[in-house]
Coordinates of C-alpha atoms in Angstrom, one line a residue:
M1 CA 79.1 88.9 117.3
L2 CA 80.7 92.3 117.2
Q3 CA 80.4 93.9 113.8
W4 CA 80.1 97.4 112.2
M5 CA 78.7 99.1 109.2
T6 CA 79.5 102.5 107.8
S7 CA 77.4 104.8 105.5
G8 CA 77.9 108.2 103.9
E9 CA 79.6 110.1 101.1
S10 CA 82.6 112.4 101.2
H11 CA 80.4 115.5 100.5
G12 CA 77.1 114.2 101.7
R13 CA 75.2 115.3 104.8
A14 CA 77.1 113.1 107.3
L15 CA 79.0 109.9 107.9
V16 CA 77.2 107.3 109.9
G17 CA 78.4 104.2 111.8
I18 CA 76.5 101.4 113.5
I19 CA 78.2 98.9 115.9
E20 CA 76.3 95.8 116.8
G21 CA 77.4 93.3 119.5
L22 CA 78.9 95.7 122.1
P23 CA 78.4 94.5 125.7
S24 CA 76.5 96.6 128.1
N25 CA 78.1 98.9 130.7
L26 CA 81.1 99.9 128.6
E27 CA 81.8 103.5 129.5
I28 CA 82.0 105.7 126.4
D29 CA 84.2 108.8 126.4
V30 CA 83.1 111.1 123.5
E31 CA 86.0 113.4 124.1
E32 CA 88.4 110.6 123.5
I33 CA 86.7 109.8 120.2
D34 CA 87.0 113.4 119.2
R35 CA 90.7 113.4 120.1
Y36 CA 91.4 110.5 117.7
L37 CA 89.3 112.1 115.0
A38 CA 91.4 115.2 115.4
L39 CA 94.6 113.1 115.1
R40 CA 93.2 111.6 111.9
Q41 CA 93.0 115.1 110.5
S42 CA 96.5 116.1 111.7
G43 CA 100.0 115.6 110.3
Y44 CA 102.4 117.4 108.0
G45 CA 101.4 117.5 104.4
R46 CA 97.6 117.6 104.8
G47 CA 95.3 119.4 102.4
A48 CA 92.7 122.2 102.7
R49 CA 89.7 119.9 103.6
Q50 CA 91.1 119.5 107.1
K51 CA 90.7 123.3 107.6
I52 CA 87.0 123.1 106.7
E53 CA 86.1 120.0 108.8
T54 CA 86.5 119.7 112.5
D55 CA 85.2 116.2 113.1
R56 CA 83.0 115.6 116.2
V57 CA 81.1 112.4 116.9
Q58 CA 77.4 112.5 117.9
I59 CA 76.0 109.4 119.6
V60 CA 72.5 108.7 118.2
S61 CA 71.5 105.6 120.1
G62 CA 72.8 102.7 122.2
V63 CA 74.3 104.7 125.0
R64 CA 72.7 106.2 128.1
D65 CA 74.5 108.3 130.7
R66 CA 77.8 107.5 129.0
R67 CA 77.4 103.7 129.1
T68 CA 76.4 101.2 126.4
L69 CA 73.1 99.5 126.7
G70 CA 73.9 96.3 124.8
S71 CA 71.8 97.5 121.9
P72 CA 73.3 98.6 118.5
L73 CA 75.3 101.8 119.0
C74 CA 74.7 104.4 116.2
F75 CA 76.8 107.5 115.7
M76 CA 77.3 110.2 113.1
I77 CA 79.9 112.6 112.1
E78 CA 78.6 115.7 110.3
N79 CA 80.2 116.9 107.0
K80 CA 80.4 120.6 107.5
D81 CA 81.4 121.0 103.8
Y82 CA 78.0 119.7 102.8
R83 CA 76.6 123.3 102.9
N84 CA 78.8 124.0 99.9
W85 CA 77.7 120.9 98.1
E86 CA 74.1 120.5 99.0
E87 CA 72.8 121.6 95.6
Y88 CA 75.0 118.9 93.9
M89 CA 74.6 116.1 96.5
S90 CA 71.1 116.4 98.0
P91 CA 69.2 113.1 98.0
Y92 CA 66.0 115.1 97.4
G93 CA 67.0 116.5 94.0
A94 CA 70.4 117.7 92.9
D95 CA 72.1 119.4 89.9
T96 CA 74.0 116.3 88.8
S97 CA 75.3 118.1 85.7
A98 CA 77.5 120.4 87.8
R99 CA 80.6 118.9 89.5
K100 CA 80.4 116.0 87.1
L101 CA 83.6 114.0 86.8
T102 CA 84.4 112.0 83.6
K103 CA 88.2 112.4 83.5
V104 CA 88.8 109.3 85.7
R105 CA 91.8 109.4 87.9
P106 CA 94.5 106.6 87.8
G107 CA 94.8 104.8 91.2
H108 CA 91.3 105.6 92.2
A109 CA 88.1 103.6 92.1
D110 CA 86.7 105.9 89.4
L111 CA 86.9 103.9 86.2
S112 CA 86.3 100.4 87.7
G113 CA 83.4 101.8 89.7
V114 CA 81.5 103.5 86.8
L115 CA 81.8 100.3 84.7
K116 CA 80.7 98.1 87.6
Y117 CA 77.8 100.2 88.7
A118 CA 76.7 101.5 85.3
Q119 CA 77.2 105.2 86.1
S120 CA 77.7 108.2 83.8
D121 CA 79.4 110.3 86.5
A122 CA 82.4 109.1 88.5
R123 CA 81.3 111.3 91.4
N124 CA 78.8 108.6 92.2
I125 CA 81.8 106.3 92.9
L126 CA 84.4 108.6 94.3
E127 CA 82.1 110.1 97.0
R128 CA 81.9 106.8 98.7
A129 CA 85.3 105.4 97.8
S130 CA 86.9 108.6 99.4
A131 CA 89.2 108.2 102.4
R132 CA 86.8 110.6 104.1
E133 CA 84.9 107.4 105.1
T134 CA 87.7 106.4 107.4
A135 CA 86.5 109.0 110.0
V136 CA 83.8 106.5 110.9
R137 CA 86.4 103.7 111.3
V138 CA 88.4 105.8 113.7
A139 CA 85.3 106.5 115.8
A140 CA 84.3 102.8 115.9
G141 CA 87.9 101.8 116.5
T142 CA 88.2 104.2 119.4
I143 CA 85.2 102.7 121.0
A144 CA 86.8 99.3 120.6
R145 CA 90.0 100.7 122.1
M146 CA 88.0 101.6 125.3
F147 CA 86.7 98.0 125.4
L148 CA 90.3 96.6 125.1
R149 CA 91.6 99.0 127.7
R150 CA 89.2 97.6 130.3
L151 CA 91.0 94.2 129.8
G152 CA 94.5 95.8 130.1
I153 CA 95.2 95.7 126.3
E154 CA 96.8 98.8 124.9
V155 CA 97.3 99.7 121.2
S156 CA 99.8 102.3 119.9
G157 CA 101.8 103.0 116.8
Y158 CA 104.0 105.4 114.9
V159 CA 105.2 106.3 111.4
R160 CA 108.2 104.2 110.4
S161 CA 108.9 105.8 107.0
V162 CA 107.8 108.6 104.7
A163 CA 108.7 108.6 101.0
G164 CA 111.8 106.5 101.6
I165 CA 112.9 108.4 104.7
E166 CA 113.0 105.5 107.2
D167 CA 113.5 105.1 110.9
T168 CA 115.0 101.6 111.4
R169 CA 115.3 101.7 115.2
E170 CA 113.2 99.3 117.2
Y171 CA 111.2 101.1 120.0
A172 CA 109.9 99.8 123.2
F173 CA 106.1 100.2 123.6
D174 CA 106.5 102.8 126.3
E175 CA 108.8 105.0 124.1
L176 CA 105.8 105.7 121.9
K177 CA 103.7 107.5 124.5
E178 CA 104.5 111.0 123.3
V179 CA 104.9 110.2 119.6
K180 CA 101.6 111.7 118.5
K181 CA 103.0 115.2 119.5
S182 CA 105.4 114.9 116.5
E183 CA 104.2 116.5 113.2
L184 CA 104.7 113.2 111.5
F185 CA 104.2 110.8 114.4
M186 CA 108.0 109.9 114.1
P187 CA 109.9 109.4 117.4
D188 CA 113.3 110.7 116.0
E189 CA 113.3 114.5 115.5
K190 CA 116.1 114.4 112.9
I191 CA 114.4 111.7 110.8
C192 CA 111.1 113.7 111.2
A193 CA 112.8 116.8 109.9
A194 CA 114.3 115.0 106.9
A195 CA 110.9 113.5 106.1
K196 CA 109.2 117.0 106.3
A197 CA 111.9 118.3 103.9
R198 CA 111.1 115.4 101.5
I199 CA 107.4 116.2 101.7
D200 CA 108.1 119.8 100.9
A201 CA 110.1 118.8 97.8
I202 CA 107.3 116.4 96.6
A203 CA 104.7 119.1 97.1
A204 CA 106.8 121.6 95.0
A205 CA 106.7 119.0 92.2
K206 CA 102.9 118.7 92.6
D207 CA 103.3 115.1 93.5
T208 CA 102.3 112.9 96.5
A209 CA 104.0 110.7 99.1
G210 CA 103.2 107.5 100.9
G211 CA 104.9 105.6 103.8
I212 CA 104.9 102.8 106.3
V213 CA 103.2 102.7 109.7
E214 CA 103.8 100.3 112.6
I215 CA 101.2 99.3 115.1
R216 CA 101.9 97.7 118.4
V217 CA 99.6 95.8 120.8
K218 CA 100.6 95.2 124.4
G219 CA 98.8 93.1 127.0
I220 CA 96.8 90.7 124.8
K221 CA 97.0 87.1 126.2
S222 CA 97.7 84.0 124.1
G223 CA 95.1 82.0 122.2
F224 CA 93.1 84.6 120.3
G225 CA 92.5 83.4 116.8
S226 CA 92.6 79.8 115.7
C227 CA 94.8 77.1 114.2
M228 CA 91.9 74.8 113.7
S229 CA 89.7 76.9 111.4
Y230 CA 91.8 78.7 108.9
G231 CA 89.2 81.4 108.3
E232 CA 89.6 82.4 111.9
K233 CA 93.4 83.0 112.0
L234 CA 94.1 86.3 113.8
D235 CA 96.8 87.4 111.4
G236 CA 94.4 86.7 108.5
H237 CA 91.7 88.9 110.1
L238 CA 94.1 91.7 110.9
A239 CA 95.7 91.7 107.4
G240 CA 92.3 91.5 105.7
A241 CA 90.9 94.4 107.7
V242 CA 93.9 96.6 107.2
M243 CA 94.1 95.9 103.5
G244 CA 90.5 97.1 103.4
I245 CA 91.6 100.6 104.2
Q246 CA 91.9 103.0 101.3
A247 CA 95.5 103.3 99.9
I248 CA 97.0 100.3 101.8
K249 CA 98.9 98.1 99.5
G250 CA 100.8 95.8 101.9
V251 CA 100.7 94.3 105.4
E252 CA 103.3 92.4 107.3
I253 CA 103.5 91.0 110.9
G254 CA 106.7 90.6 112.8
L255 CA 109.6 90.1 110.4
G256 CA 107.1 89.9 107.6
F257 CA 108.8 89.8 104.2
A258 CA 112.3 89.9 105.8
A259 CA 111.7 86.4 107.1
A260 CA 111.9 85.0 103.6
K261 CA 115.5 86.2 103.4
K262 CA 116.7 84.5 106.6
C263 CA 117.4 81.0 108.0
G264 CA 115.0 79.4 110.4
S265 CA 117.3 80.0 113.3
E266 CA 117.1 83.7 112.6
V267 CA 113.3 83.7 112.3
H268 CA 111.6 81.6 115.0
D269 CA 111.4 82.7 118.6
E270 CA 112.8 80.2 121.1
I271 CA 110.5 79.4 124.1
Y272 CA 111.5 79.5 127.8
L273 CA 109.7 78.7 131.1
Q274 CA 110.3 80.7 134.3
D275 CA 108.2 80.8 137.4
G276 CA 105.5 78.8 135.6
K277 CA 105.2 81.3 132.8
Y278 CA 106.2 80.8 129.2
F279 CA 108.1 83.6 127.4
R280 CA 110.3 84.4 124.4
K281 CA 113.5 86.5 124.4
T282 CA 112.7 87.6 120.8
N283 CA 109.5 88.6 119.0
R284 CA 110.3 88.0 115.4
A285 CA 106.8 86.4 114.9
G286 CA 105.2 89.7 115.9
G287 CA 103.1 88.2 118.6
I288 CA 101.2 85.7 116.4
E289 CA 102.1 82.0 115.8
G290 CA 99.8 79.5 114.0
G291 CA 97.1 82.1 113.5
M292 CA 96.9 82.8 117.3
S293 CA 98.2 85.4 119.6
N294 CA 101.1 84.0 121.7
G295 CA 101.2 86.5 124.5
E296 CA 104.0 88.7 123.1
E297 CA 103.4 92.1 121.7
I298 CA 101.6 92.1 118.3
V299 CA 103.7 94.0 115.8
L300 CA 102.0 94.9 112.5
R301 CA 103.2 97.2 109.7
A302 CA 101.2 98.6 106.8
A303 CA 102.4 100.2 103.6
M304 CA 100.4 103.2 102.2
K305 CA 100.7 104.1 98.6
P306 CA 101.1 107.8 97.6
I307 CA 97.7 109.5 97.2
P308 CA 96.5 109.1 93.6
T309 CA 95.0 112.6 93.2
L310 CA 98.0 114.7 92.0
M311 CA 97.6 118.4 91.5
R312 CA 99.4 118.1 88.1
G313 CA 97.2 115.2 87.0
L314 CA 98.1 112.0 85.3
N315 CA 97.4 110.7 81.8
T316 CA 93.9 109.2 81.5
V317 CA 90.8 109.1 79.3
D318 CA 87.5 110.9 79.5
F319 CA 85.2 107.9 79.7
V320 CA 82.3 109.8 78.1
S321 CA 84.1 111.3 75.1
G322 CA 86.8 108.7 74.8
E323 CA 89.4 111.4 74.4
A324 CA 92.9 111.3 76.0
C325 CA 93.2 113.9 78.7
R326 CA 94.8 114.7 82.1
A327 CA 93.1 113.4 85.2
A328 CA 90.7 115.6 87.1
T329 CA 92.0 117.0 90.4
E330 CA 90.0 117.1 93.6
R331 CA 91.2 118.9 96.7
S332 CA 93.8 116.6 98.1
D333 CA 96.7 116.0 100.5
V334 CA 100.4 115.7 99.6
C335 CA 100.9 113.2 102.4
A336 CA 98.4 111.7 104.8
I337 CA 100.6 109.2 106.6
C338 CA 99.6 110.4 110.1
A339 CA 95.9 109.9 109.2
C340 CA 96.9 106.4 107.9
E341 CA 98.6 105.5 111.2
I342 CA 95.5 106.5 113.2
I343 CA 93.1 104.6 110.9
V344 CA 95.2 101.4 110.9
E345 CA 95.6 101.7 114.7
S346 CA 91.8 102.0 115.0
T347 CA 91.1 99.1 112.6
V348 CA 93.5 96.9 114.6
C349 CA 91.6 97.8 117.8
F350 CA 88.2 96.8 116.3
V351 CA 89.5 93.4 115.0
L352 CA 91.1 92.6 118.4
A353 CA 87.8 93.5 120.1
Q354 CA 86.0 91.1 117.7
K355 CA 88.4 88.3 118.5
V356 CA 88.2 88.8 122.2
L357 CA 84.4 88.7 122.2
E358 CA 84.3 85.8 119.8
R359 CA 86.3 83.7 122.3
L360 CA 85.0 85.0 125.6
G361 CA 81.4 85.9 124.8
G362 CA 79.5 87.8 127.6
D363 CA 76.7 90.3 127.7
F364 CA 78.1 92.9 130.1
M365 CA 81.6 94.3 130.8
Q366 CA 82.3 92.9 134.2
E367 CA 81.5 89.4 133.0
I368 CA 84.0 89.7 130.2
V369 CA 86.7 91.3 132.3
E370 CA 86.4 88.4 134.8
R371 CA 86.6 85.8 132.0
Y372 CA 89.7 87.5 130.5
Q373 CA 91.4 87.6 133.9
R374 CA 91.0 83.8 134.3
L375 CA 92.8 83.1 131.1
P376 CA 96.5 81.9 131.3
Q377 CA 99.1 84.4 130.2

C-alpha cells in the first residue's frame, strides 16, 4: 500500500516526509523535485517568506544511486527561517512567552485548535496548520509523478480564475505545456494581465484573493477506482485528498456543479466503438464514471478561498483576556493561487499512484509497467 506521512512546523527546523510502499528501481530526479518546489513558491502576489526560503529536498533514506530500494523513502526540506526562530521554537527549550499569539485569526485553525488541544498559545496550532506544510506534499507528489510518467500518465494544470477574473476557454492538454511560464499560470496573456491588476487592487486594500485551478490527467487507462466498494471510488479519493489541502473549499470533476443545471442529454457522454476501441466524443464526466476512470482525460477543479491572514486584520477575540480586538497578522501572501495549483497537481499525482498500485500491485517498476501495458484501453 502506498502511503505518506508529513511532519514539521512552519518555523521549525525542517519539514519531513516519509513515503511507504514505493516499488524498487524507480529513478528519482532530485532536480525535478526542486523545480516543483520552486514553482510552489512562485506566482504573482506572493509574500516575503518566499524571499527567505529557497526550498531544496534532501533524500535521507530509501534511495541509492538515484533509484528507490523498495524501503520507506524519507526526505526533508530545511526551513532556513528557523535560524530567526530557534529561540522561540527549539524543542530543547524555548522562550514561549515571546511570539505568543492569543488574538486568534478568523478563517484559520487558531481558535478551534487551542480549544481542541488545550493550548494557551495559538502558535502551537498555527505552526502545524500553516500552508508551509504543503512543500512536503509537493515533494511527495513529484515522486509520484515520476512513477506515473513511467506508465505514460501525465498530469498538468493551470489557473482558471483569480478573484473573479476567469478564463472560460477549454484548452487541449498539449496547450498547457508552457503555462507555468506565466506569472499566474494562466494561458491567456490578456486575462492574466487583468488578474494581476485585480491582485494589485486587492493588495492596496490590504485584502487577499483566491481562485480556481484546473488539473488535467492524460494517459490513465480505464478501471482505476471501484463501483463495488464505495469507499474506493476514484473521484471520492481525489476529492477527499484535495479537500485536505489548506484553503480548499470546493472540488468538482468534469461538469461538476454545472451538471445539476442541465438535462441528462447535455451531461452524459455517449459511447462509440471504432477499431475495437471504445471512446467518447465529449468528456463531461471528467474522465470518471461510476467511481472509476473511463480512459478519457481526468478533469478536476478546486476552489481556493482567499488567504485568511489579512494585513489589516479582522474582528476577533483575544482568547486569554476575552477582549474584542483585531486579529493578529503573520507574514502572508495576497494571492497564492499558483502555489495552490502546484499543490493540487501534486496531490492528484499521489492519489493516482496509490490507485494504480492498489490495482496492479508489484514490487519493482518493470513488473508494474508490464502489468499496466497489458490492461485494455
